[in-house]
mmCIF file of C-alpha atoms in Angstrom:
data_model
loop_
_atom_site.group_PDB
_atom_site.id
_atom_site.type_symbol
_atom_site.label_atom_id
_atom_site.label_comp_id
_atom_site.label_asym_id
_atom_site.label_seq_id
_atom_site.Cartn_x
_atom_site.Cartn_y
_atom_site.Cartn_z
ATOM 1 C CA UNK A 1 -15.710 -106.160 -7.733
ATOM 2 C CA UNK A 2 -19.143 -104.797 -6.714
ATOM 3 C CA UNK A 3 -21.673 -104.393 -9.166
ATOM 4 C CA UNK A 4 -23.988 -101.840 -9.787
ATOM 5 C CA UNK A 5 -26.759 -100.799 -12.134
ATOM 6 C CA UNK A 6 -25.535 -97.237 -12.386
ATOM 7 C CA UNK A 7 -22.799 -95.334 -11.282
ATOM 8 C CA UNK A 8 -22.748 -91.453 -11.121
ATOM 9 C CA UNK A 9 -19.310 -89.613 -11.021
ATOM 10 C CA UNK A 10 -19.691 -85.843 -9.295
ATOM 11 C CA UNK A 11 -22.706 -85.362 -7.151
ATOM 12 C CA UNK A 12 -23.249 -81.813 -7.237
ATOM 13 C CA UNK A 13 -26.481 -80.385 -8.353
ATOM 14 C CA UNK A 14 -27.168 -82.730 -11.586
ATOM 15 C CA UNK A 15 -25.166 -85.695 -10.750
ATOM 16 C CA UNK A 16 -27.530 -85.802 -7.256
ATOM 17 C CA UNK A 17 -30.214 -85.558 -9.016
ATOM 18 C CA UNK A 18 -29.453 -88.680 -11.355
ATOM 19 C CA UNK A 19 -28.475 -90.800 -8.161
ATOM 20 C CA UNK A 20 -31.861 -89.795 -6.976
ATOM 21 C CA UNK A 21 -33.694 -90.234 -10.195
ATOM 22 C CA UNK A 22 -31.721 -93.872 -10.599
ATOM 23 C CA UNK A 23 -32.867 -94.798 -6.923
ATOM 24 C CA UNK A 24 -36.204 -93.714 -7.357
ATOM 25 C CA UNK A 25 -36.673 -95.914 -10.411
ATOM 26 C CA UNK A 26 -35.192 -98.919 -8.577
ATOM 27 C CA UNK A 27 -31.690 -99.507 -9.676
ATOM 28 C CA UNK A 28 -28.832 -100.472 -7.414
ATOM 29 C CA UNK A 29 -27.047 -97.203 -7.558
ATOM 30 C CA UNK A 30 -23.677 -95.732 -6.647
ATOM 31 C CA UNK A 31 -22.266 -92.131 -6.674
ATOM 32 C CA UNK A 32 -19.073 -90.945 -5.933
ATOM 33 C CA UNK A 33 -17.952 -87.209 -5.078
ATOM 34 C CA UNK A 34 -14.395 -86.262 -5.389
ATOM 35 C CA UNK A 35 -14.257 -83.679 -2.408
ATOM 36 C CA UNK A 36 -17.083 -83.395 0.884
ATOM 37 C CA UNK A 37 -20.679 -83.537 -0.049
ATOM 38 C CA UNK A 38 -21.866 -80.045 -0.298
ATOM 39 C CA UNK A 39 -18.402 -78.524 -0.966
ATOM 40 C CA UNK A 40 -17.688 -75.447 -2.841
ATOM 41 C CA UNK A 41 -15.291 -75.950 -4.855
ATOM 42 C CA UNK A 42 -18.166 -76.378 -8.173
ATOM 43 C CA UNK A 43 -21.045 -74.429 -9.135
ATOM 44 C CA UNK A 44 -23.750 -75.760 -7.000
ATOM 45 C CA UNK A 45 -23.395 -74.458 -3.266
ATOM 46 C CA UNK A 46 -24.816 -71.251 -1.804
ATOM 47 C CA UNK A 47 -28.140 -70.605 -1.241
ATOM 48 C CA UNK A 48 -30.255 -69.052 -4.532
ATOM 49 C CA UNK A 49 -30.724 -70.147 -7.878
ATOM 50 C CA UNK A 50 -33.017 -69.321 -10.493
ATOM 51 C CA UNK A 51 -35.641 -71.301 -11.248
ATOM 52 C CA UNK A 52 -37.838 -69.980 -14.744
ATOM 53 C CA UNK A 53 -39.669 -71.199 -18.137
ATOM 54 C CA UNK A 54 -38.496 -67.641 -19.550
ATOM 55 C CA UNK A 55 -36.113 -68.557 -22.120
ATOM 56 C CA UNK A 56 -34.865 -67.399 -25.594
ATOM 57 C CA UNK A 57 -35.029 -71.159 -26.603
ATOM 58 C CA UNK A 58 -38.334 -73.384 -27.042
ATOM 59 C CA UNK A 59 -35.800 -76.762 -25.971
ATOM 60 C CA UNK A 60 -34.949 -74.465 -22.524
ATOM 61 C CA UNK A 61 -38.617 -73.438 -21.910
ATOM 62 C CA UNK A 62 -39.855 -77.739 -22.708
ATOM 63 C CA UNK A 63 -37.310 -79.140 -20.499
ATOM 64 C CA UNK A 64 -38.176 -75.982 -17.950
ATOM 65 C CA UNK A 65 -41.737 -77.184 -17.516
ATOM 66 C CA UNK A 66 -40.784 -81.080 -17.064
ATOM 67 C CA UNK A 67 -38.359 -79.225 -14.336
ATOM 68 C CA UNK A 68 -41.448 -77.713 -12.664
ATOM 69 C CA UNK A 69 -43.161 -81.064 -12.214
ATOM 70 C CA UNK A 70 -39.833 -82.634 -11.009
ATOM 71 C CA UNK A 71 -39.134 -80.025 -8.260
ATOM 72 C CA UNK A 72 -42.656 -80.884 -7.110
ATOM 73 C CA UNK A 73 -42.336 -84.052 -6.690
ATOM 74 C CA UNK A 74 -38.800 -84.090 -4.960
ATOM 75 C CA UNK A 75 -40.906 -81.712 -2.754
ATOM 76 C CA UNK A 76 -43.315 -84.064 -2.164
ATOM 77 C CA UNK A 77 -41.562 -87.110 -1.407
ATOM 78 C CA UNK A 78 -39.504 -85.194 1.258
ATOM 79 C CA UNK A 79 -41.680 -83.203 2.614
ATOM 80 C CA UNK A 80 -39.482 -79.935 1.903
ATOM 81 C CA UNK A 81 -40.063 -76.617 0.623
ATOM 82 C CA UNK A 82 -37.575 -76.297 -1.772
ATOM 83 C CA UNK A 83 -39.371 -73.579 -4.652
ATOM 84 C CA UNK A 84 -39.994 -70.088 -3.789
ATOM 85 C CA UNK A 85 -42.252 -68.578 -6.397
ATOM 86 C CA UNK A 86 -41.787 -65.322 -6.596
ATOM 87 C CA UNK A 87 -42.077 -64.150 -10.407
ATOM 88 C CA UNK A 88 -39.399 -62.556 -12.575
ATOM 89 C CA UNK A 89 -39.024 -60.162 -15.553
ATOM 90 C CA UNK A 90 -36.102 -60.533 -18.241
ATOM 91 C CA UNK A 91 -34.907 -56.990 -19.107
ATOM 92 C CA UNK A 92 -34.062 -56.504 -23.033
ATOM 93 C CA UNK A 93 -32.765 -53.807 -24.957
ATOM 94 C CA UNK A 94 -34.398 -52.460 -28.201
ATOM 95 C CA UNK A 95 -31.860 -53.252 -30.479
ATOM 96 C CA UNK A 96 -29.765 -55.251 -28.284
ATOM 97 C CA UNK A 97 -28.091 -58.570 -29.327
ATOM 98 C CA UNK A 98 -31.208 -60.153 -28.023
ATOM 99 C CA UNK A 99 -35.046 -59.106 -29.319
ATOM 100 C CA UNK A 100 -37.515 -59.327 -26.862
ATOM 101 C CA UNK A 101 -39.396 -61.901 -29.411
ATOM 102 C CA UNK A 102 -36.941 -64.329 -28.894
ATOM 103 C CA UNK A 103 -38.833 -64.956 -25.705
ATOM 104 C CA UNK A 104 -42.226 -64.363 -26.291
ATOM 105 C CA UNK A 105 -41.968 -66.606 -29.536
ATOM 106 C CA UNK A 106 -40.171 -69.399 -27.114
ATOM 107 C CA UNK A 107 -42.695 -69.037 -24.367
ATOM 108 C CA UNK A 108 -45.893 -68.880 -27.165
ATOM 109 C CA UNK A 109 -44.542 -72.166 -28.515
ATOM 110 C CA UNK A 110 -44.940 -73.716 -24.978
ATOM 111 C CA UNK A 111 -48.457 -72.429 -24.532
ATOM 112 C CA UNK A 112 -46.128 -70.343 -21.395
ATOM 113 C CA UNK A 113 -48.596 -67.236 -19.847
ATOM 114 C CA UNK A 114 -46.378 -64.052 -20.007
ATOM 115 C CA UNK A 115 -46.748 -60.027 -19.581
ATOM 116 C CA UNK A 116 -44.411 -58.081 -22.094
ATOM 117 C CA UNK A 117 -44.103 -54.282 -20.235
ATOM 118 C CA UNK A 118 -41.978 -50.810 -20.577
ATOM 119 C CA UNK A 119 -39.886 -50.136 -18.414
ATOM 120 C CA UNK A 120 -42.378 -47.450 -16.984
ATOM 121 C CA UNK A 121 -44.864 -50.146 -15.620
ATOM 122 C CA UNK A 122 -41.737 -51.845 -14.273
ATOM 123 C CA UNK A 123 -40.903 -49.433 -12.374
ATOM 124 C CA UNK A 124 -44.342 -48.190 -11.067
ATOM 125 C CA UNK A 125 -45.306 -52.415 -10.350
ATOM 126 C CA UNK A 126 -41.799 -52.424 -8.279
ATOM 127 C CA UNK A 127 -40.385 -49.307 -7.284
ATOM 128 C CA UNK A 128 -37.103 -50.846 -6.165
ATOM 129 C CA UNK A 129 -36.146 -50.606 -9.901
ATOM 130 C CA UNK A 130 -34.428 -47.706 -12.195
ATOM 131 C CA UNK A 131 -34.954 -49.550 -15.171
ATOM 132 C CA UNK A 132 -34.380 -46.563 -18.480
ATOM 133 C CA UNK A 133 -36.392 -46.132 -21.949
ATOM 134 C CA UNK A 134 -35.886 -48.262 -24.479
ATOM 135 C CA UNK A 135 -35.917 -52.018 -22.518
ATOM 136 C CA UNK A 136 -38.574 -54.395 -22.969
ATOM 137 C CA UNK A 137 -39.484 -56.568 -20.014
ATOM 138 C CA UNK A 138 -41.031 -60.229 -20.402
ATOM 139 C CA UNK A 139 -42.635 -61.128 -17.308
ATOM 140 C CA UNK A 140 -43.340 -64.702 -16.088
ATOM 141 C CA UNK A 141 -45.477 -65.215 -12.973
ATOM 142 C CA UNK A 142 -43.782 -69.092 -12.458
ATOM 143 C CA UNK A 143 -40.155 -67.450 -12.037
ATOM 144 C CA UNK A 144 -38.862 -67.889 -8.707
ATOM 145 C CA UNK A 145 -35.855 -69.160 -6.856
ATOM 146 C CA UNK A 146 -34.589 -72.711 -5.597
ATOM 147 C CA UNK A 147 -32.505 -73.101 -2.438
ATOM 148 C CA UNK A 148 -29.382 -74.836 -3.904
ATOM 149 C CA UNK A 149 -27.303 -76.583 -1.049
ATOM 150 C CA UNK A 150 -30.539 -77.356 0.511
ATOM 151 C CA UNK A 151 -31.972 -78.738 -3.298
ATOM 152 C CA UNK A 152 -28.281 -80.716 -3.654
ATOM 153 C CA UNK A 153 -28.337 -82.303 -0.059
ATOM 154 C CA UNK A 154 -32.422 -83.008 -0.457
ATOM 155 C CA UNK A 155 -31.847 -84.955 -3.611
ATOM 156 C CA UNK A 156 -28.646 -87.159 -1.708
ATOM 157 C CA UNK A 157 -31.124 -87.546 0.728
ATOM 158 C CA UNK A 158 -33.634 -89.296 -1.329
ATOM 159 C CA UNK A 159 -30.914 -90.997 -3.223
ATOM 160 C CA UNK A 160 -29.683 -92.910 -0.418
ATOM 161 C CA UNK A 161 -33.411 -93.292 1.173
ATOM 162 C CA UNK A 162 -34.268 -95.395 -1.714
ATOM 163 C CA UNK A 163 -30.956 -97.565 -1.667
ATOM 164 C CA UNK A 164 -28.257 -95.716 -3.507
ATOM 165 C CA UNK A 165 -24.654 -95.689 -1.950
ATOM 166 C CA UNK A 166 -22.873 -92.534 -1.679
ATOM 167 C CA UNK A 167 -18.706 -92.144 -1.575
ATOM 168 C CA UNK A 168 -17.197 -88.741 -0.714
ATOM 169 C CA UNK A 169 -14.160 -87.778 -0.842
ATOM 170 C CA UNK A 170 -13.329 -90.477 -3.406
ATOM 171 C CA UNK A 171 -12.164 -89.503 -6.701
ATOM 172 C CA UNK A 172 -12.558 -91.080 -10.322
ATOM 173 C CA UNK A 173 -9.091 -91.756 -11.487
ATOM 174 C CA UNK A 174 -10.522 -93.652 -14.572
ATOM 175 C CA UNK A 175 -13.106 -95.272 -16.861
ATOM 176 C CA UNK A 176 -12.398 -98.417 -18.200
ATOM 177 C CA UNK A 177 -15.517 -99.685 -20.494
ATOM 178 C CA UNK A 178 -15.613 -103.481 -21.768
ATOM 179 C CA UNK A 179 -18.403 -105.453 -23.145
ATOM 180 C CA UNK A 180 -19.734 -106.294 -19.545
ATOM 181 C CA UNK A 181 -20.159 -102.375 -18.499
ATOM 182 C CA UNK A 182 -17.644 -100.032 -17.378
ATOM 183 C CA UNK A 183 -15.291 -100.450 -14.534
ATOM 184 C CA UNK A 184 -14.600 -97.022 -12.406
ATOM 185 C CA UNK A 185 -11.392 -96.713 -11.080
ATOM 186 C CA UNK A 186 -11.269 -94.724 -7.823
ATOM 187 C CA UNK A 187 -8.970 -93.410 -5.193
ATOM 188 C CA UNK A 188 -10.340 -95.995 -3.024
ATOM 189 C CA UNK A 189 -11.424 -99.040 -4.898
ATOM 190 C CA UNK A 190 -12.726 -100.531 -8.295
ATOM 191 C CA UNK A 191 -16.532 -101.236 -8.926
ATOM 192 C CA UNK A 192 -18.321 -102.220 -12.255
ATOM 193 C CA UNK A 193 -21.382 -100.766 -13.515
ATOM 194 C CA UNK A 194 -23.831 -101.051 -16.374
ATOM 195 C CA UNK A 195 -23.906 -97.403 -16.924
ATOM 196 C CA UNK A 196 -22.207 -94.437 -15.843
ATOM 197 C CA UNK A 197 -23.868 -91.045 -15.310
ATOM 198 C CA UNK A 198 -20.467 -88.699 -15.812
ATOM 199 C CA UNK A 199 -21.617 -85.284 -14.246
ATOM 200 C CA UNK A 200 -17.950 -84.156 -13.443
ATOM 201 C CA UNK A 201 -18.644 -80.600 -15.040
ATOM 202 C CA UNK A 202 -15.378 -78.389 -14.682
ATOM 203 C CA UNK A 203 -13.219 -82.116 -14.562
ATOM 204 C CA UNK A 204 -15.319 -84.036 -16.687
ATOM 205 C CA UNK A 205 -12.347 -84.190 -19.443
ATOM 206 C CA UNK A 206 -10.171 -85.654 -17.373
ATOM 207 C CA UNK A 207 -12.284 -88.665 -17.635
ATOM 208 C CA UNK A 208 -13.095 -88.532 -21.380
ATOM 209 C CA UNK A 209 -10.368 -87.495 -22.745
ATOM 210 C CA UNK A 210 -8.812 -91.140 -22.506
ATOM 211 C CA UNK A 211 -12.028 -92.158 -24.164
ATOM 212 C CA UNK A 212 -11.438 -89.795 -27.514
ATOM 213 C CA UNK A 213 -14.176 -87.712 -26.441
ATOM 214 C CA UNK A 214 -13.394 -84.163 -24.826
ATOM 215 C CA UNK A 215 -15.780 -81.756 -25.116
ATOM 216 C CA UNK A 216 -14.706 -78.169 -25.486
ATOM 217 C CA UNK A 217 -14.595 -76.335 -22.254
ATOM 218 C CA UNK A 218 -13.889 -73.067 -21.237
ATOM 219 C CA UNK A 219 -13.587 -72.721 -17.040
ATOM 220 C CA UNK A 220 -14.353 -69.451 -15.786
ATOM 221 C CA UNK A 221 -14.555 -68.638 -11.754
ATOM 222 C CA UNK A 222 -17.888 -66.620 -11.023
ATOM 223 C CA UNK A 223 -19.062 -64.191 -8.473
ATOM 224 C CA UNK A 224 -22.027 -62.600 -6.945
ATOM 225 C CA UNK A 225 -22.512 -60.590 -4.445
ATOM 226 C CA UNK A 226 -24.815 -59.737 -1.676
ATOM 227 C CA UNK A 227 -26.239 -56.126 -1.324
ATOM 228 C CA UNK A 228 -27.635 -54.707 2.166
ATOM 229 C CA UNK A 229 -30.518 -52.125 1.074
ATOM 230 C CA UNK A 230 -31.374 -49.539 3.005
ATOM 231 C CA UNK A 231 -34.802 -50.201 2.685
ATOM 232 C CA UNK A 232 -34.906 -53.749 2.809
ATOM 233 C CA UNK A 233 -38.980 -54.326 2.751
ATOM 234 C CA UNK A 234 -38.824 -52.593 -0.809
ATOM 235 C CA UNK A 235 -36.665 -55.979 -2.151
ATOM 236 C CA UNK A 236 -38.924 -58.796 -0.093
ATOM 237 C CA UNK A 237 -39.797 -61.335 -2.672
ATOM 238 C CA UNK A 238 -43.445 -60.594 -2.081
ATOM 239 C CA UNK A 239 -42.616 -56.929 -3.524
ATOM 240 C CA UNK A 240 -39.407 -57.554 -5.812
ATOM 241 C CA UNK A 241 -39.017 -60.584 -8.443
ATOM 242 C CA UNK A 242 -36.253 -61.989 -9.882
ATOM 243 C CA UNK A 243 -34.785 -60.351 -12.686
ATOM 244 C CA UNK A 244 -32.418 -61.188 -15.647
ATOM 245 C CA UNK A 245 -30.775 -58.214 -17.585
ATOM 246 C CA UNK A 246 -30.112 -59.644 -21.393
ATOM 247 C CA UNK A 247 -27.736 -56.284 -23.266
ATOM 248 C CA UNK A 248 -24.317 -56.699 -24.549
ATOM 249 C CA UNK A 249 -23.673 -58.199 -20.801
ATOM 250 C CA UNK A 250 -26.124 -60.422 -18.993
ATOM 251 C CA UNK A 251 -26.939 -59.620 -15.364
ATOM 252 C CA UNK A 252 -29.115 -61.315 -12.829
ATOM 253 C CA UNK A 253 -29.968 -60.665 -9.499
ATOM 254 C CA UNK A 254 -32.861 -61.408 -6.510
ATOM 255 C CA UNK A 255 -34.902 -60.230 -3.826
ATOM 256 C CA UNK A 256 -34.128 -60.496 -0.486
ATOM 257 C CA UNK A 257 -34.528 -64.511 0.746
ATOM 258 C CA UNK A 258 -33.558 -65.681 4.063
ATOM 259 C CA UNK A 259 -31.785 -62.721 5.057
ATOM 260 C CA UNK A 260 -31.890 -58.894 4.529
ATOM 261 C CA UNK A 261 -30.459 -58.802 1.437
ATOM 262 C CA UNK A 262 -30.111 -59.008 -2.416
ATOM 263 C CA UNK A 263 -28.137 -61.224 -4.424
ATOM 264 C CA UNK A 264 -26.591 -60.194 -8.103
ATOM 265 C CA UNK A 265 -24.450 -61.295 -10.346
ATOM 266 C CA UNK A 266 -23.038 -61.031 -13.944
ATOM 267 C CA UNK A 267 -23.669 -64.213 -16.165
ATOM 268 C CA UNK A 268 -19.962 -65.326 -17.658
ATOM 269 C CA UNK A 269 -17.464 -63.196 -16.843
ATOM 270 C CA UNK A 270 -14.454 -64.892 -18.515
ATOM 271 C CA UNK A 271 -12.184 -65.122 -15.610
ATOM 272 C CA UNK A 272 -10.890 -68.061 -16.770
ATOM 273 C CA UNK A 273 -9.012 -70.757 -15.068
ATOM 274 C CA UNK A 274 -8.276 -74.073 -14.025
ATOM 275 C CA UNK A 275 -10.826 -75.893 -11.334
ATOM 276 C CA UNK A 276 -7.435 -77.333 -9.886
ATOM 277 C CA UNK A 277 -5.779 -73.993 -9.441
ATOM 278 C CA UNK A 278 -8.641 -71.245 -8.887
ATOM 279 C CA UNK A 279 -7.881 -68.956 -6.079
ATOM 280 C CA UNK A 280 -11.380 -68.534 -4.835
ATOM 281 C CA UNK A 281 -10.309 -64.491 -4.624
ATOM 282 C CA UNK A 282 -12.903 -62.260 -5.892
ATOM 283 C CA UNK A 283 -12.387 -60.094 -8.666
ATOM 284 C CA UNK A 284 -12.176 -56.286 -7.799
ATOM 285 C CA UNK A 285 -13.063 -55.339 -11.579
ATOM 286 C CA UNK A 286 -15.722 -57.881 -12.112
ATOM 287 C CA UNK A 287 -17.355 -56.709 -8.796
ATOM 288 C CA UNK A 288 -16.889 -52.910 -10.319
ATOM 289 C CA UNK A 289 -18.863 -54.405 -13.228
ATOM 290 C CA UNK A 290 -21.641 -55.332 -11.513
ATOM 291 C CA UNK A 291 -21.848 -52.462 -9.234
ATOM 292 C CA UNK A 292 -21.822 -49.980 -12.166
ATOM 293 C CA UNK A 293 -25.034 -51.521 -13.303
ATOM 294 C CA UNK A 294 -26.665 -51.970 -10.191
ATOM 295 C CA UNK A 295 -26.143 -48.239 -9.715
ATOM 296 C CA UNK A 296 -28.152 -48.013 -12.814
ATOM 297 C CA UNK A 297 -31.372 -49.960 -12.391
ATOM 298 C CA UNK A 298 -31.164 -50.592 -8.792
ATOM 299 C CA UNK A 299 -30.039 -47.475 -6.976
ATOM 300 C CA UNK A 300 -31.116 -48.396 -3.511
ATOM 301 C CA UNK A 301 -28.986 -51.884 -3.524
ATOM 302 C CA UNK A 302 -27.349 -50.470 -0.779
ATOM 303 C CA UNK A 303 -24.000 -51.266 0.864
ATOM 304 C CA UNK A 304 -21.866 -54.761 -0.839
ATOM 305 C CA UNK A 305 -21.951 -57.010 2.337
ATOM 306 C CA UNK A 306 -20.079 -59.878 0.802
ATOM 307 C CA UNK A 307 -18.698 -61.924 -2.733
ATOM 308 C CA UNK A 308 -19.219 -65.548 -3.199
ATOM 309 C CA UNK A 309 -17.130 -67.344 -6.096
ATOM 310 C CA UNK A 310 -18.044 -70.156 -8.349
ATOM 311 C CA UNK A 311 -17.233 -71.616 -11.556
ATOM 312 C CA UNK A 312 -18.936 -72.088 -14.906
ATOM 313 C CA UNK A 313 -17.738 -74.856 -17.087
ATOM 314 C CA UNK A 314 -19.175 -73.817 -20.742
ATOM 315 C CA UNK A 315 -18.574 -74.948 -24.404
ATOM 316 C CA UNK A 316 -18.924 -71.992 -27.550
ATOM 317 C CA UNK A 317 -22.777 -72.394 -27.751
ATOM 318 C CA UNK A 318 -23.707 -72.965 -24.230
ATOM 319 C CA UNK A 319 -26.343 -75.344 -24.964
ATOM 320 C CA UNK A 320 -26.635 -78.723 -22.744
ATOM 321 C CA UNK A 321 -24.773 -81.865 -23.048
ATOM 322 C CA UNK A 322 -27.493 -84.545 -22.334
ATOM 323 C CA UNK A 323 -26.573 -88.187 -23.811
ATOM 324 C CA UNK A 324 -24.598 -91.089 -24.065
ATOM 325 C CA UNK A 325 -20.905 -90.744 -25.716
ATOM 326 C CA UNK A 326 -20.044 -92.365 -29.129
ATOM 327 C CA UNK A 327 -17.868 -94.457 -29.139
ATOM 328 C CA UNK A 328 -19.012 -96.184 -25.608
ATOM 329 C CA UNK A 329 -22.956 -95.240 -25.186
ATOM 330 C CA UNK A 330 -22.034 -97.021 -21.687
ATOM 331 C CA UNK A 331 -21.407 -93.681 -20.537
ATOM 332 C CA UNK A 332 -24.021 -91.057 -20.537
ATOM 333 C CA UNK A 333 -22.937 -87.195 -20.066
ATOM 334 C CA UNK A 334 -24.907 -84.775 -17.791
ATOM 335 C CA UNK A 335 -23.112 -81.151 -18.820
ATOM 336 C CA UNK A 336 -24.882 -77.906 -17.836
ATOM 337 C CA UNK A 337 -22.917 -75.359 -19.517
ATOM 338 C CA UNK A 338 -23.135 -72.667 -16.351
ATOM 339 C CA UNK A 339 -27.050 -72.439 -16.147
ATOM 340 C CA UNK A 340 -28.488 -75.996 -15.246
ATOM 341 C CA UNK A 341 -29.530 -75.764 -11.798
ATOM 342 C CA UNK A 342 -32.980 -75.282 -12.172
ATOM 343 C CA UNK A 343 -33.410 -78.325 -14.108
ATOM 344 C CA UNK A 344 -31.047 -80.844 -12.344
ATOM 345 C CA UNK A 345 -34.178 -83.403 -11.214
ATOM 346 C CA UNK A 346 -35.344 -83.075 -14.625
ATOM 347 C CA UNK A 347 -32.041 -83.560 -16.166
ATOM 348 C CA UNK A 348 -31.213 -86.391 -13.401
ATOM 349 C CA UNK A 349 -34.047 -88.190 -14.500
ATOM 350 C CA UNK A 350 -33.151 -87.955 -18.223
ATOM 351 C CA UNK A 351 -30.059 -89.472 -17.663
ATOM 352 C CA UNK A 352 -31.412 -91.856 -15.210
ATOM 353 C CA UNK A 353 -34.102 -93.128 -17.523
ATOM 354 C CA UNK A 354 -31.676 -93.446 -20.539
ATOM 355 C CA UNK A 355 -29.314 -95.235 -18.350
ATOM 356 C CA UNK A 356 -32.029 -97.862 -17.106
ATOM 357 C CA UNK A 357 -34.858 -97.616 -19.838
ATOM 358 C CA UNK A 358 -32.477 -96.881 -22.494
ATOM 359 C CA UNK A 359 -34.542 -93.780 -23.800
ATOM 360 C CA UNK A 360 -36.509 -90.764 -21.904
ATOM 361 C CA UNK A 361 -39.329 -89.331 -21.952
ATOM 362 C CA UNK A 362 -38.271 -85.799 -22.882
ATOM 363 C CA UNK A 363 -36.945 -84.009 -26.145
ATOM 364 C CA UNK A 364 -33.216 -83.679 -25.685
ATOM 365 C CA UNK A 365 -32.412 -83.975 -29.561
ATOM 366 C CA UNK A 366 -30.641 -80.360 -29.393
ATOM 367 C CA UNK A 367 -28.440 -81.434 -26.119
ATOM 368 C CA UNK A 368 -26.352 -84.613 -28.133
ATOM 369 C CA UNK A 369 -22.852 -85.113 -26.887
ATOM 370 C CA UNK A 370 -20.016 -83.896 -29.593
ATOM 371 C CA UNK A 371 -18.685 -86.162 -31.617
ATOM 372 C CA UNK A 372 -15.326 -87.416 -31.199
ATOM 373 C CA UNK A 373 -14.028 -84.926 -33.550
ATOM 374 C CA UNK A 374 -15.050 -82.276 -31.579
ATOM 375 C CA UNK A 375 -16.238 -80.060 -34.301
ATOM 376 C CA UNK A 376 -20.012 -81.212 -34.412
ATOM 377 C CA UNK A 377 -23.185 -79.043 -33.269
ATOM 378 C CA UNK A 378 -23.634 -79.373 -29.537
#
């Protein structure tokens, strides 16, 4: 059999970034993606994701800023513009579920710049918003968007420009660790590894469940969709940021990039399902959702032009799953729980450097894999 340093399973957005990371720092690497590279069957294809510090946890905003320096230098080793920076407010309801200081004490404890406005400056600083009494907004001037297929097929890219072998359309069947590694069983052939970076996401308990360690999951297909203003210039992202909405239901949505539009969504839906069996058929009353809202704070959205699906993978607490498993710490888990994008070179190089160095340099003490009972904090 081959050997290799490190083996990544599912090369969407983090599991490209760990091949990347891995190659970067040397190691003979190998990655293997079930389906086509840049499919979109997971949760990393299309072209916008969020990329923010602003966070109602001081773990999020740390990692956020390593993120940050990450992205930069992916940027600068390919030469690519891959960060848009266009600044984004979080929109919070007095009296909501979540306060308003659950940010600014997150964002004060990472020495983060903010602006914390009413809803009447929002609207006068960008008049493309509705927003009502009674919201506070936390404003962050480093909020912006990431291109995603162009991040994912960047970070390949690099991966293979600095040695690392890359196998579509070749699924993991199985993980077999012994005291010399762990041997991956594929569609196509058997290789050994030192470590294994599993970044499966939706089918990552297919793979540990063998082991004795599944991780709770609950698979939900997503959607946003894309808005056609009538008045595009009003939504350019030189005039319009990106914006969260945190009530009983979280919302998000952006200005117009690449095209005359706006993209919005509604964070965990519950449309749950199975990854092997999802329809890819929009939802007519998640879609009513989302309009009824965007009626409300964003009356010139304009005509829905179309509805893209994807699929969270999330456990009860929605916190990351960063770390080597129990039982065989020859496997190291890179779970995102439906809102990782934005950090997957960060996270890739976590993983990487605990898979080579054997520690990293970041705090990921609130991200530890479950135990095998399954009951533990995540």
């Amino acid at each position: 059999m081959e050997r290799y340093d490190v083996a990544v399973v599912g090369l969407g957005a983090l599991g490209s970034g760990a091949a990347y990371q891995a190659a970067v720092k040397g190691a003979k690497v190998i990655g293997f993606e079930q389906f086509e590279l840049g499919h979109v069957r997971g949760a990393s294809h299309d072209t916008s994701r969020i990329v923010r510090t602003s966070y109602g946890n001081p773990e999020f905003v740390a990692l956020a800023r390593s993120a940050y320096k990450d992205w930069a230098d992916l940027e600068r080793r390919s030469g690519l513009n891959l960060l848009d920076i266009t600044g984004g407010v979080v929109f919070l309801p007095r009296g909501g579920p979540t306060p308003s200081s659950d940010f600014t004490r997150s964002l004060d404890a990472n020495g983060v710049p903010y602006e914390l406005l009413d809803s009447k400056e929002v609207n006068r600083r960008w008049p493309g918003f509705n927003i009502p009494e009674g919201i506070d907004a936390v404003y962050t001037a480093d909020t912006g968007i990431v291109h995603a297929s162009k991040a994912v097929t960047t970070m390949q890219y690099q991966a293979r420009a600095n040695g690392a072998v890359l196998r579509e359309k070749t699924r993991v069947d199985r993980l077999i660790p012994d005291g010399d590694g762990v041997i991956i069983e594929t569609s196509k052939e058997r290789v050994r590894a030192g470590k294994v970076i599993l970044a499966a996401d939706a089918w990552i308990n297919k793979l540990l469940a063998p082991l004795g360690a599944e991780i709770p999951l609950t698979v939900m297909q997503e959607q946003i969709t894309y808005f056609k203003p009538a008045n595009p210039a009003l939504y350019e992202p030189e005039r319009f940021p990106v914006w969260i909405w945190g009530g009983e239901k979280w919302f998000y949505g952006f200005p117009t990039y690449g095209e005359p539009t706006i993209k919005a969504g509604q964070d965990a839906q519950m449309n749950i399902m199975s990854p092997d069996n999802r329809t890819f058929v929009p939802s007519p009353e998640a879609f009513k959702t989302l309009k009824d809202h965007m009626d409300t704070i964003i009356p010139g959205h304009g005509q829905d032009l179309r509805t893209v699906t994807c699929q969270y993978s999330i456990t009860p607490d929605r916190q990351f799953i960063i770390g080597p498993i129990q039982k065989n710490p020859n496997i190291i888990v890179a779970l995102g729980n439906g809102h990782a994008f934005k950090f997957a070179p960060a996270i890739g190089r976590v993983v990487a450097e605990l898979a080579i160095d054997g520690k990293t340099t970041d705090d990921i003490s609130k991200f530890p894999v479950p135990t095998p009972a399954g009951s533990s904090k995540l």
